[in-house]
Amino acid sequence: MALQTGLEILQAAQAGKYGVGAFNTDNLETTLAIMEAAEETRSPILLAITAGALKYSSKRIVDIALAEARNATVPVAVHLDHGESFEICMWCIRNGFTSIMIDKSHEDEATNIRETRRVVDAASAVGVSVEAEIGRLVELGAEVIISEENATLTTAEEAERFMAAAGADTLAIAVGTAHGPNKGRGRPEINHKRIAEIAARVSQPLVMHGASSIPQDVVARVIDAGGVLKDAVGIHDDDITQAIASGMCKVNVGTDLRIASTAGVRELLRDKPEIIDLRKILEPARNEMRRVIINKMNLLQSSGKA
């Protein structure tokens, strides 16, 4: 199946009222786990590569992702996650990405609009879709404070205004999630009313960043095998389901894969310290990531949609 743009995949999700996972990959094992899960569940996906992953492996991770995507029998977009500049977005377009994110959410609105529009104009000319972001996700480990809510979360008014001016294809919004393994204290509070309000005023597919669930059984396994994951907490499955029902189409997952792979490797090295074959060391990481991804695809209801 040919590579698709992020917009093509997410428009189908929007029409079908299901979510699509954007899974972060840094290396071969993670990419294979994502693709194997997608093929097994018949799920469309976005293979997401961050600027950090590009710095780690340069074009090698792009070549791996593109090769796997082109050989896939399910819809796949190769996506730049959190592109911080026009230059990196253009590099990704030139090197085969079919979906890019320009993230200027930390800038003032005028700058965000201007820089997003600049990327949109270039990307649309070659058929690449663009994701933008407004609002600020909670900082790592921070708790959502009600008095700060309006300063942190995206409003329907600004989302509508931004999309009309910037012309992006999809929009990442801040609704109470956070990046990393520490998303708050207790169960993070997701503002589902805000999601529905924005979906009512923005026709483009909406994106939820920082949506890892941080399964507590996997966290316990990491700790039992000698790891440290203090106060690790994620987004509840019910909140993901409700967010999709309210209008979310793309759900970003990265930390869950890191925790799952860490559990697999730590347990193997604890139980079989004689193993030095890197393939055998990384195999449980790949298997654990695949298991977590399949569970997420079933939760998002993307299974069987390819």
PDB file of C-alpha atoms in Angstrom:
ATOM      1  CA  MET A   1       0.000   0.000   0.000  1.00  0.00           C
ATOM      2  CA  ALA A   2       1.333   3.428  -0.912  1.00  0.00           C
ATOM      3  CA  LEU A   3       2.352   5.890   1.751  1.00  0.00           C
ATOM      4  CA  GLN A   4      -0.452   8.204   2.773  1.00  0.00           C
ATOM      5  CA  THR A   5      -0.472  11.665   4.266  1.00  0.00           C
ATOM      6  CA  GLY A   6      -1.401  12.173   7.867  1.00  0.00           C
ATOM      7  CA  LEU A   7      -4.476  14.086   6.733  1.00  0.00           C
ATOM      8  CA  GLU A   8      -5.734  11.219   4.562  1.00  0.00           C
ATOM      9  CA  ILE A   9      -5.458   8.789   7.452  1.00  0.00           C
ATOM     10  CA  LEU A  10      -7.024  11.165   9.971  1.00  0.00           C
ATOM     11  CA  GLN A  11      -9.891  12.240   7.738  1.00  0.00           C
ATOM     12  CA  ALA A  12     -10.877   8.573   7.498  1.00  0.00           C
ATOM     13  CA  ALA A  13     -10.665   8.318  11.290  1.00  0.00           C
ATOM     14  CA  GLN A  14     -12.743  11.463  11.692  1.00  0.00           C
ATOM     15  CA  ALA A  15     -15.436  10.095   9.384  1.00  0.00           C
ATOM     16  CA  GLY A  16     -15.358   6.687  11.076  1.00  0.00           C
ATOM     17  CA  LYS A  17     -15.237   8.117  14.621  1.00  0.00           C
ATOM     18  CA  TYR A  18     -12.170   6.172  15.713  1.00  0.00           C
ATOM     19  CA  GLY A  19      -8.672   7.200  16.746  1.00  0.00           C
ATOM     20  CA  VAL A  20      -5.343   6.544  15.066  1.00  0.00           C
ATOM     21  CA  GLY A  21      -2.135   6.082  17.008  1.00  0.00           C
ATOM     22  CA  ALA A  22       0.980   8.087  16.235  1.00  0.00           C
ATOM     23  CA  PHE A  23       3.736   5.964  17.743  1.00  0.00           C
ATOM     24  CA  ASN A  24       7.205   7.419  18.285  1.00  0.00           C
ATOM     25  CA  THR A  25      10.105   5.419  16.922  1.00  0.00           C
ATOM     26  CA  ASP A  26      13.818   5.865  17.573  1.00  0.00           C
ATOM     27  CA  ASN A  27      15.300   2.687  16.112  1.00  0.00           C
ATOM     28  CA  LEU A  28      14.774  -0.514  14.141  1.00  0.00           C
ATOM     29  CA  GLU A  29      13.232  -2.541  16.973  1.00  0.00           C
ATOM     30  CA  THR A  30      10.623   0.099  17.763  1.00  0.00           C
ATOM     31  CA  THR A  31       9.734   0.551  14.099  1.00  0.00           C
ATOM     32  CA  LEU A  32       9.313  -3.198  13.629  1.00  0.00           C
ATOM     33  CA  ALA A  33       7.147  -3.463  16.750  1.00  0.00           C
ATOM     34  CA  ILE A  34       4.873  -0.686  15.474  1.00  0.00           C
ATOM     35  CA  MET A  35       4.576  -2.148  11.988  1.00  0.00           C
ATOM     36  CA  GLU A  36       4.013  -5.696  13.216  1.00  0.00           C
ATOM     37  CA  ALA A  37       1.234  -4.485  15.508  1.00  0.00           C
ATOM     38  CA  ALA A  38      -0.368  -2.501  12.692  1.00  0.00           C
ATOM     39  CA  GLU A  39      -0.328  -5.458  10.331  1.00  0.00           C
ATOM     40  CA  GLU A  40      -1.656  -7.855  12.981  1.00  0.00           C
ATOM     41  CA  THR A  41      -4.549  -5.587  13.947  1.00  0.00           C
ATOM     42  CA  ARG A  42      -5.082  -4.159  10.430  1.00  0.00           C
ATOM     43  CA  SER A  43      -4.714  -0.636  11.805  1.00  0.00           C
ATOM     44  CA  PRO A  44      -3.744   2.560   9.992  1.00  0.00           C
ATOM     45  CA  ILE A  45      -0.888   4.344  11.782  1.00  0.00           C
ATOM     46  CA  LEU A  46       1.478   7.274  11.840  1.00  0.00           C
ATOM     47  CA  LEU A  47       5.143   6.410  12.310  1.00  0.00           C
ATOM     48  CA  ALA A  48       6.294   9.435  14.290  1.00  0.00           C
ATOM     49  CA  ILE A  49       9.902  10.610  14.384  1.00  0.00           C
ATOM     50  CA  THR A  50      10.997  13.437  16.664  1.00  0.00           C
ATOM     51  CA  ALA A  51      13.826  15.898  16.171  1.00  0.00           C
ATOM     52  CA  GLY A  52      15.604  14.045  18.978  1.00  0.00           C
ATOM     53  CA  ALA A  53      15.358  10.773  17.050  1.00  0.00           C
ATOM     54  CA  LEU A  54      16.796  12.492  13.978  1.00  0.00           C
ATOM     55  CA  LYS A  55      19.724  13.774  16.021  1.00  0.00           C
ATOM     56  CA  TYR A  56      20.262  10.275  17.404  1.00  0.00           C
ATOM     57  CA  SER A  57      20.301   8.432  14.084  1.00  0.00           C
ATOM     58  CA  SER A  58      20.144  11.120  11.372  1.00  0.00           C
ATOM     59  CA  LYS A  59      18.601   9.856   8.128  1.00  0.00           C
ATOM     60  CA  ARG A  60      18.963   6.200   9.083  1.00  0.00           C
ATOM     61  CA  ILE A  61      15.736   6.108  11.096  1.00  0.00           C
ATOM     62  CA  VAL A  62      13.961   7.850   8.213  1.00  0.00           C
ATOM     63  CA  ASP A  63      15.200   5.237   5.740  1.00  0.00           C
ATOM     64  CA  ILE A  64      14.024   2.441   8.041  1.00  0.00           C
ATOM     65  CA  ALA A  65      10.600   4.029   8.560  1.00  0.00           C
ATOM     66  CA  LEU A  66      10.082   4.714   4.863  1.00  0.00           C
ATOM     67  CA  ALA A  67      11.136   1.210   3.861  1.00  0.00           C
ATOM     68  CA  GLU A  68       8.723  -0.373   6.329  1.00  0.00           C
ATOM     69  CA  ALA A  69       5.924   2.006   5.365  1.00  0.00           C
ATOM     70  CA  ARG A  70       6.320   1.335   1.653  1.00  0.00           C
ATOM     71  CA  ASN A  71       6.163  -2.423   2.233  1.00  0.00           C
ATOM     72  CA  ALA A  72       3.115  -2.183   4.485  1.00  0.00           C
ATOM     73  CA  THR A  73      -0.323  -3.500   3.608  1.00  0.00           C
ATOM     74  CA  VAL A  74      -2.007  -0.956   5.900  1.00  0.00           C
ATOM     75  CA  PRO A  75      -2.141   2.865   5.549  1.00  0.00           C
ATOM     76  CA  VAL A  76       0.996   4.481   6.995  1.00  0.00           C
ATOM     77  CA  ALA A  77       2.179   8.081   7.208  1.00  0.00           C
ATOM     78  CA  VAL A  78       5.759   8.917   8.176  1.00  0.00           C
ATOM     79  CA  HIS A  79       5.362  11.909  10.454  1.00  0.00           C
ATOM     80  CA  LEU A  80       7.686  14.527  11.946  1.00  0.00           C
ATOM     81  CA  ASP A  81       6.706  15.035  15.584  1.00  0.00           C
ATOM     82  CA  HIS A  82       7.334  18.471  17.155  1.00  0.00           C
ATOM     83  CA  GLY A  83       9.339  20.040  14.370  1.00  0.00           C
ATOM     84  CA  GLU A  84      10.836  23.131  15.943  1.00  0.00           C
ATOM     85  CA  SER A  85      11.774  25.078  12.822  1.00  0.00           C
ATOM     86  CA  PHE A  86      10.945  25.734   9.190  1.00  0.00           C
ATOM     87  CA  GLU A  87      14.315  24.279   8.247  1.00  0.00           C
ATOM     88  CA  ILE A  88      13.785  20.869   9.859  1.00  0.00           C
ATOM     89  CA  CYS A  89      10.295  20.681   8.339  1.00  0.00           C
ATOM     90  CA  MET A  90      11.755  21.313   4.886  1.00  0.00           C
ATOM     91  CA  TRP A  91      14.483  18.717   5.464  1.00  0.00           C
ATOM     92  CA  CYS A  92      11.820  16.156   6.333  1.00  0.00           C
ATOM     93  CA  ILE A  93       9.741  16.984   3.270  1.00  0.00           C
ATOM     94  CA  ARG A  94      12.778  16.621   1.013  1.00  0.00           C
ATOM     95  CA  ASN A  95      13.585  13.261   2.614  1.00  0.00           C
ATOM     96  CA  GLY A  96      10.235  11.584   2.147  1.00  0.00           C
ATOM     97  CA  PHE A  97       8.021  12.435   5.133  1.00  0.00           C
ATOM     98  CA  THR A  98       4.328  12.560   4.218  1.00  0.00           C
ATOM     99  CA  SER A  99       3.212  14.404   7.349  1.00  0.00           C
ATOM    100  CA  ILE A 100       4.962  17.058   9.428  1.00  0.00           C
ATOM    101  CA  MET A 101       4.288  18.976  12.605  1.00  0.00           C
ATOM    102  CA  ILE A 102       5.498  22.518  13.090  1.00  0.00           C
ATOM    103  CA  ASP A 103       5.352  23.307  16.793  1.00  0.00           C
ATOM    104  CA  LYS A 104       5.514  26.983  17.657  1.00  0.00           C
ATOM    105  CA  SER A 105       3.044  26.667  20.540  1.00  0.00           C
ATOM    106  CA  HIS A 106       5.599  28.215  22.904  1.00  0.00           C
ATOM    107  CA  GLU A 107       5.600  31.429  20.837  1.00  0.00           C
ATOM    108  CA  ASP A 108       2.998  34.196  20.806  1.00  0.00           C
ATOM    109  CA  GLU A 109      -0.052  33.659  18.602  1.00  0.00           C
ATOM    110  CA  ALA A 110       1.116  35.922  15.786  1.00  0.00           C
ATOM    111  CA  THR A 111       4.462  34.121  15.521  1.00  0.00           C
ATOM    112  CA  ASN A 112       2.800  30.702  15.675  1.00  0.00           C
ATOM    113  CA  ILE A 113       0.418  31.667  12.872  1.00  0.00           C
ATOM    114  CA  ARG A 114       3.158  33.163  10.712  1.00  0.00           C
ATOM    115  CA  GLU A 115       5.563  30.235  11.048  1.00  0.00           C
ATOM    116  CA  THR A 116       2.810  27.633  10.631  1.00  0.00           C
ATOM    117  CA  ARG A 117       1.523  29.397   7.505  1.00  0.00           C
ATOM    118  CA  ARG A 118       5.044  29.429   6.097  1.00  0.00           C
ATOM    119  CA  VAL A 119       5.347  25.653   6.508  1.00  0.00           C
ATOM    120  CA  VAL A 120       1.810  25.047   5.201  1.00  0.00           C
ATOM    121  CA  ASP A 121       2.480  26.998   2.009  1.00  0.00           C
ATOM    122  CA  ALA A 122       5.613  24.965   1.277  1.00  0.00           C
ATOM    123  CA  ALA A 123       4.214  21.574   2.310  1.00  0.00           C
ATOM    124  CA  SER A 124       0.893  21.894   0.494  1.00  0.00           C
ATOM    125  CA  ALA A 125       2.739  22.553  -2.757  1.00  0.00           C
ATOM    126  CA  VAL A 126       4.156  19.007  -2.641  1.00  0.00           C
ATOM    127  CA  GLY A 127       1.175  17.217  -1.065  1.00  0.00           C
ATOM    128  CA  VAL A 128       2.474  16.882   2.507  1.00  0.00           C
ATOM    129  CA  SER A 129       0.038  17.481   5.362  1.00  0.00           C
ATOM    130  CA  VAL A 130       0.808  19.780   8.290  1.00  0.00           C
ATOM    131  CA  GLU A 131      -0.056  19.547  11.982  1.00  0.00           C
ATOM    132  CA  ALA A 132       0.154  22.624  14.201  1.00  0.00           C
ATOM    133  CA  GLU A 133      -0.285  23.127  17.934  1.00  0.00           C
ATOM    134  CA  ILE A 134      -1.779  25.768  20.184  1.00  0.00           C
ATOM    135  CA  GLY A 135      -2.051  25.790  23.955  1.00  0.00           C
ATOM    136  CA  ARG A 136       0.557  24.375  26.295  1.00  0.00           C
ATOM    137  CA  LEU A 137       0.682  20.849  27.612  1.00  0.00           C
ATOM    138  CA  VAL A 138       1.296  20.546  31.327  1.00  0.00           C
ATOM    139  CA  GLU A 139       4.991  20.507  32.121  1.00  0.00           C
ATOM    140  CA  LEU A 140       6.507  17.139  33.018  1.00  0.00           C
ATOM    141  CA  GLY A 141       5.515  16.084  36.483  1.00  0.00           C
ATOM    142  CA  ALA A 142       3.316  19.109  37.068  1.00  0.00           C
ATOM    143  CA  GLU A 143      -0.200  18.974  38.408  1.00  0.00           C
ATOM    144  CA  VAL A 144      -3.068  20.691  36.604  1.00  0.00           C
ATOM    145  CA  ILE A 145      -3.999  23.649  38.759  1.00  0.00           C
ATOM    146  CA  ILE A 146      -7.540  24.868  38.160  1.00  0.00           C
ATOM    147  CA  SER A 147      -6.581  28.528  38.487  1.00  0.00           C
ATOM    148  CA  GLU A 148      -4.059  28.036  35.644  1.00  0.00           C
ATOM    149  CA  GLU A 149      -6.427  26.139  33.372  1.00  0.00           C
ATOM    150  CA  ASN A 150      -7.332  28.946  31.017  1.00  0.00           C
ATOM    151  CA  ALA A 151      -3.688  29.906  30.640  1.00  0.00           C
ATOM    152  CA  THR A 152      -2.722  26.323  29.781  1.00  0.00           C
ATOM    153  CA  LEU A 153      -5.565  24.741  27.857  1.00  0.00           C
ATOM    154  CA  THR A 154      -6.606  25.560  24.305  1.00  0.00           C
ATOM    155  CA  THR A 155      -9.856  27.514  23.933  1.00  0.00           C
ATOM    156  CA  ALA A 156     -12.385  27.003  21.155  1.00  0.00           C
ATOM    157  CA  GLU A 157     -12.138  30.648  20.162  1.00  0.00           C
ATOM    158  CA  GLU A 158      -8.374  30.635  19.684  1.00  0.00           C
ATOM    159  CA  ALA A 159      -8.470  27.264  17.907  1.00  0.00           C
ATOM    160  CA  GLU A 160     -10.988  28.538  15.368  1.00  0.00           C
ATOM    161  CA  ARG A 161      -9.093  31.790  14.876  1.00  0.00           C
ATOM    162  CA  PHE A 162      -5.735  30.056  14.546  1.00  0.00           C
ATOM    163  CA  MET A 163      -6.857  27.483  11.996  1.00  0.00           C
ATOM    164  CA  ALA A 164      -8.565  30.088   9.836  1.00  0.00           C
ATOM    165  CA  ALA A 165      -5.339  32.110   9.707  1.00  0.00           C
ATOM    166  CA  ALA A 166      -2.678  29.389   9.687  1.00  0.00           C
ATOM    167  CA  GLY A 167      -4.307  26.884   7.334  1.00  0.00           C
ATOM    168  CA  ALA A 168      -2.948  23.754   9.000  1.00  0.00           C
ATOM    169  CA  ASP A 169      -4.478  20.367   8.176  1.00  0.00           C
ATOM    170  CA  THR A 170      -4.689  19.076  11.754  1.00  0.00           C
ATOM    171  CA  LEU A 171      -4.489  20.704  15.162  1.00  0.00           C
ATOM    172  CA  ALA A 172      -2.908  19.523  18.415  1.00  0.00           C
ATOM    173  CA  ILE A 173      -4.702  20.986  21.421  1.00  0.00           C
ATOM    174  CA  ALA A 174      -3.937  21.136  25.134  1.00  0.00           C
ATOM    175  CA  VAL A 175      -6.721  19.563  27.188  1.00  0.00           C
ATOM    176  CA  GLY A 176      -4.954  18.287  30.302  1.00  0.00           C
ATOM    177  CA  THR A 177      -2.420  15.745  29.053  1.00  0.00           C
ATOM    178  CA  ALA A 178       1.354  15.942  29.476  1.00  0.00           C
ATOM    179  CA  HIS A 179       4.461  14.446  27.926  1.00  0.00           C
ATOM    180  CA  GLY A 180       6.513  11.880  29.816  1.00  0.00           C
ATOM    181  CA  PRO A 181       5.710   9.347  32.560  1.00  0.00           C
ATOM    182  CA  ASN A 182       4.603  11.866  35.204  1.00  0.00           C
ATOM    183  CA  LYS A 183       1.332  13.424  34.089  1.00  0.00           C
ATOM    184  CA  GLY A 184       0.114  14.635  37.457  1.00  0.00           C
ATOM    185  CA  ARG A 185      -0.915  13.272  40.824  1.00  0.00           C
ATOM    186  CA  GLY A 186      -3.605  10.673  40.826  1.00  0.00           C
ATOM    187  CA  ARG A 187      -5.721  10.473  37.689  1.00  0.00           C
ATOM    188  CA  PRO A 188      -4.997  13.370  35.294  1.00  0.00           C
ATOM    189  CA  GLU A 189      -8.089  15.430  34.585  1.00  0.00           C
ATOM    190  CA  ILE A 190      -8.922  15.642  30.885  1.00  0.00           C
ATOM    191  CA  ASN A 191     -11.242  18.478  29.879  1.00  0.00           C
ATOM    192  CA  HIS A 192     -13.682  16.615  27.641  1.00  0.00           C
ATOM    193  CA  LYS A 193     -16.027  19.588  27.480  1.00  0.00           C
ATOM    194  CA  ARG A 194     -13.199  21.617  25.938  1.00  0.00           C
ATOM    195  CA  ILE A 195     -12.517  18.919  23.327  1.00  0.00           C
ATOM    196  CA  ALA A 196     -16.160  18.935  22.268  1.00  0.00           C
ATOM    197  CA  GLU A 197     -16.243  22.737  22.134  1.00  0.00           C
ATOM    198  CA  ILE A 198     -13.191  22.867  19.884  1.00  0.00           C
ATOM    199  CA  ALA A 199     -14.445  20.037  17.658  1.00  0.00           C
ATOM    200  CA  ALA A 200     -17.685  21.963  17.154  1.00  0.00           C
ATOM    201  CA  ARG A 201     -15.790  24.982  15.808  1.00  0.00           C
ATOM    202  CA  VAL A 202     -12.809  23.394  14.035  1.00  0.00           C
ATOM    203  CA  SER A 203     -13.531  21.082  11.111  1.00  0.00           C
ATOM    204  CA  GLN A 204      -9.998  19.697  10.867  1.00  0.00           C
ATOM    205  CA  PRO A 205      -8.967  16.513  12.746  1.00  0.00           C
ATOM    206  CA  LEU A 206      -7.822  17.110  16.324  1.00  0.00           C
ATOM    207  CA  VAL A 207      -4.695  15.674  17.928  1.00  0.00           C
ATOM    208  CA  MET A 208      -3.984  14.604  21.517  1.00  0.00           C
ATOM    209  CA  HIS A 209      -0.345  14.683  22.576  1.00  0.00           C
ATOM    210  CA  GLY A 210       1.003  13.123  25.773  1.00  0.00           C
ATOM    211  CA  ALA A 211      -1.562  10.322  25.719  1.00  0.00           C
ATOM    212  CA  SER A 212       0.443   7.395  27.078  1.00  0.00           C
ATOM    213  CA  SER A 213      -1.448   5.399  29.681  1.00  0.00           C
ATOM    214  CA  ILE A 214       1.636   4.365  31.708  1.00  0.00           C
ATOM    215  CA  PRO A 215       0.264   0.878  32.625  1.00  0.00           C
ATOM    216  CA  GLN A 216       0.907   0.338  36.310  1.00  0.00           C
ATOM    217  CA  ASP A 217       1.619  -3.364  35.901  1.00  0.00           C
ATOM    218  CA  VAL A 218       4.451  -2.512  33.497  1.00  0.00           C
ATOM    219  CA  VAL A 219       5.718   0.223  35.817  1.00  0.00           C
ATOM    220  CA  ALA A 220       5.813  -2.351  38.632  1.00  0.00           C
ATOM    221  CA  ARG A 221       7.825  -4.715  36.451  1.00  0.00           C
ATOM    222  CA  VAL A 222      10.400  -2.012  35.698  1.00  0.00           C
ATOM    223  CA  ILE A 223      10.753  -1.234  39.402  1.00  0.00           C
ATOM    224  CA  ASP A 224      10.960  -4.924  40.361  1.00  0.00           C
ATOM    225  CA  ALA A 225      13.776  -5.328  37.837  1.00  0.00           C
ATOM    226  CA  GLY A 226      15.772  -2.470  39.376  1.00  0.00           C
ATOM    227  CA  GLY A 227      14.410   0.542  37.518  1.00  0.00           C
ATOM    228  CA  VAL A 228      13.181   3.822  38.981  1.00  0.00           C
ATOM    229  CA  LEU A 229       9.857   5.335  37.895  1.00  0.00           C
ATOM    230  CA  LYS A 230       8.753   7.626  40.685  1.00  0.00           C
ATOM    231  CA  ASP A 231       5.142   8.871  40.612  1.00  0.00           C
ATOM    232  CA  ALA A 232       4.573   7.481  37.105  1.00  0.00           C
ATOM    233  CA  VAL A 233       0.949   7.999  36.082  1.00  0.00           C
ATOM    234  CA  GLY A 234      -0.772   8.231  32.705  1.00  0.00           C
ATOM    235  CA  ILE A 235      -4.026   8.915  30.911  1.00  0.00           C
ATOM    236  CA  HIS A 236      -6.894   6.603  31.847  1.00  0.00           C
ATOM    237  CA  ASP A 237      -8.300   4.377  29.093  1.00  0.00           C
ATOM    238  CA  ASP A 238     -11.788   5.760  29.688  1.00  0.00           C
ATOM    239  CA  ASP A 239     -10.499   9.264  29.015  1.00  0.00           C
ATOM    240  CA  ILE A 240      -8.977   8.180  25.707  1.00  0.00           C
ATOM    241  CA  THR A 241     -12.260   6.556  24.668  1.00  0.00           C
ATOM    242  CA  GLN A 242     -14.242   9.620  25.650  1.00  0.00           C
ATOM    243  CA  ALA A 243     -11.786  11.962  23.924  1.00  0.00           C
ATOM    244  CA  ILE A 244     -12.228  10.080  20.653  1.00  0.00           C
ATOM    245  CA  ALA A 245     -15.996  10.235  21.025  1.00  0.00           C
ATOM    246  CA  SER A 246     -15.684  14.001  21.578  1.00  0.00           C
ATOM    247  CA  GLY A 247     -13.636  14.564  18.424  1.00  0.00           C
ATOM    248  CA  MET A 248     -10.005  13.470  18.869  1.00  0.00           C
ATOM    249  CA  CYS A 249      -8.627  11.653  15.818  1.00  0.00           C
ATOM    250  CA  LYS A 250      -4.875  11.272  16.400  1.00  0.00           C
ATOM    251  CA  VAL A 251      -3.460  10.032  19.695  1.00  0.00           C
ATOM    252  CA  ASN A 252       0.290  10.299  20.301  1.00  0.00           C
ATOM    253  CA  VAL A 253       2.040   7.536  22.224  1.00  0.00           C
ATOM    254  CA  GLY A 254       5.736   7.384  23.057  1.00  0.00           C
ATOM    255  CA  THR A 255       6.416   6.874  26.755  1.00  0.00           C
ATOM    256  CA  ASP A 256       4.388   3.649  26.928  1.00  0.00           C
ATOM    257  CA  LEU A 257       6.752   2.103  24.397  1.00  0.00           C
ATOM    258  CA  ARG A 258       9.816   3.192  26.333  1.00  0.00           C
ATOM    259  CA  ILE A 259       8.529   1.781  29.593  1.00  0.00           C
ATOM    260  CA  ALA A 260       7.455  -1.497  27.980  1.00  0.00           C
ATOM    261  CA  SER A 261      10.797  -1.994  26.231  1.00  0.00           C
ATOM    262  CA  THR A 262      12.673  -1.155  29.433  1.00  0.00           C
ATOM    263  CA  ALA A 263      10.673  -3.747  31.362  1.00  0.00           C
ATOM    264  CA  GLY A 264      11.508  -6.431  28.814  1.00  0.00           C
ATOM    265  CA  VAL A 265      15.230  -5.689  28.728  1.00  0.00           C
ATOM    266  CA  ARG A 266      15.634  -5.261  32.498  1.00  0.00           C
ATOM    267  CA  GLU A 267      13.868  -8.526  33.237  1.00  0.00           C
ATOM    268  CA  LEU A 268      15.951 -10.447  30.718  1.00  0.00           C
ATOM    269  CA  LEU A 269      19.238  -9.080  32.039  1.00  0.00           C
ATOM    270  CA  ARG A 270      18.140  -9.732  35.618  1.00  0.00           C
ATOM    271  CA  ASP A 271      17.053 -13.312  34.948  1.00  0.00           C
ATOM    272  CA  LYS A 272      19.698 -14.280  32.365  1.00  0.00           C
ATOM    273  CA  PRO A 273      22.808 -12.207  33.085  1.00  0.00           C
ATOM    274  CA  GLU A 274      24.901 -14.512  30.922  1.00  0.00           C
ATOM    275  CA  ILE A 275      23.259 -13.262  27.703  1.00  0.00           C
ATOM    276  CA  ILE A 276      25.453 -10.939  25.650  1.00  0.00           C
ATOM    277  CA  ASP A 277      23.804 -11.325  22.222  1.00  0.00           C
ATOM    278  CA  LEU A 278      22.286  -7.928  21.457  1.00  0.00           C
ATOM    279  CA  ARG A 279      19.564  -9.531  19.334  1.00  0.00           C
ATOM    280  CA  LYS A 280      18.419 -11.623  22.276  1.00  0.00           C
ATOM    281  CA  ILE A 281      18.590  -8.608  24.586  1.00  0.00           C
ATOM    282  CA  LEU A 282      16.444  -6.445  22.303  1.00  0.00           C
ATOM    283  CA  GLU A 283      13.935  -9.146  21.335  1.00  0.00           C
ATOM    284  CA  PRO A 284      11.880  -8.817  24.544  1.00  0.00           C
ATOM    285  CA  ALA A 285      11.864  -5.054  24.104  1.00  0.00           C
ATOM    286  CA  ARG A 286      10.328  -5.480  20.652  1.00  0.00           C
ATOM    287  CA  ASN A 287       7.808  -8.037  21.917  1.00  0.00           C
ATOM    288  CA  GLU A 288       6.726  -5.882  24.858  1.00  0.00           C
ATOM    289  CA  MET A 289       6.303  -2.809  22.669  1.00  0.00           C
ATOM    290  CA  ARG A 290       4.245  -4.780  20.159  1.00  0.00           C
ATOM    291  CA  ARG A 291       1.942  -5.992  22.931  1.00  0.00           C
ATOM    292  CA  VAL A 292       1.401  -2.467  24.278  1.00  0.00           C
ATOM    293  CA  ILE A 293       0.784  -1.067  20.783  1.00  0.00           C
ATOM    294  CA  ILE A 294      -1.805  -3.738  19.977  1.00  0.00           C
ATOM    295  CA  ASN A 295      -3.646  -2.933  23.205  1.00  0.00           C
ATOM    296  CA  LYS A 296      -3.598   0.767  22.297  1.00  0.00           C
ATOM    297  CA  MET A 297      -4.884   0.122  18.780  1.00  0.00           C
ATOM    298  CA  ASN A 298      -7.776  -1.883  20.183  1.00  0.00           C
ATOM    299  CA  LEU A 299      -8.523   0.959  22.630  1.00  0.00           C
ATOM    300  CA  LEU A 300      -8.457   3.534  19.832  1.00  0.00           C
ATOM    301  CA  GLN A 301     -10.803   1.323  17.776  1.00  0.00           C
ATOM    302  CA  SER A 302      -8.461   1.495  14.786  1.00  0.00           C
ATOM    303  CA  SER A 303      -8.159  -2.300  14.626  1.00  0.00           C
ATOM    304  CA  GLY A 304      -9.749  -3.608  11.446  1.00  0.00           C
ATOM    305  CA  LYS A 305      -9.962  -0.158   9.862  1.00  0.00           C
ATOM    306  CA  ALA A 306      -7.129  -0.668   7.362  1.00  0.00           C
TER     307      ALA A 306
END
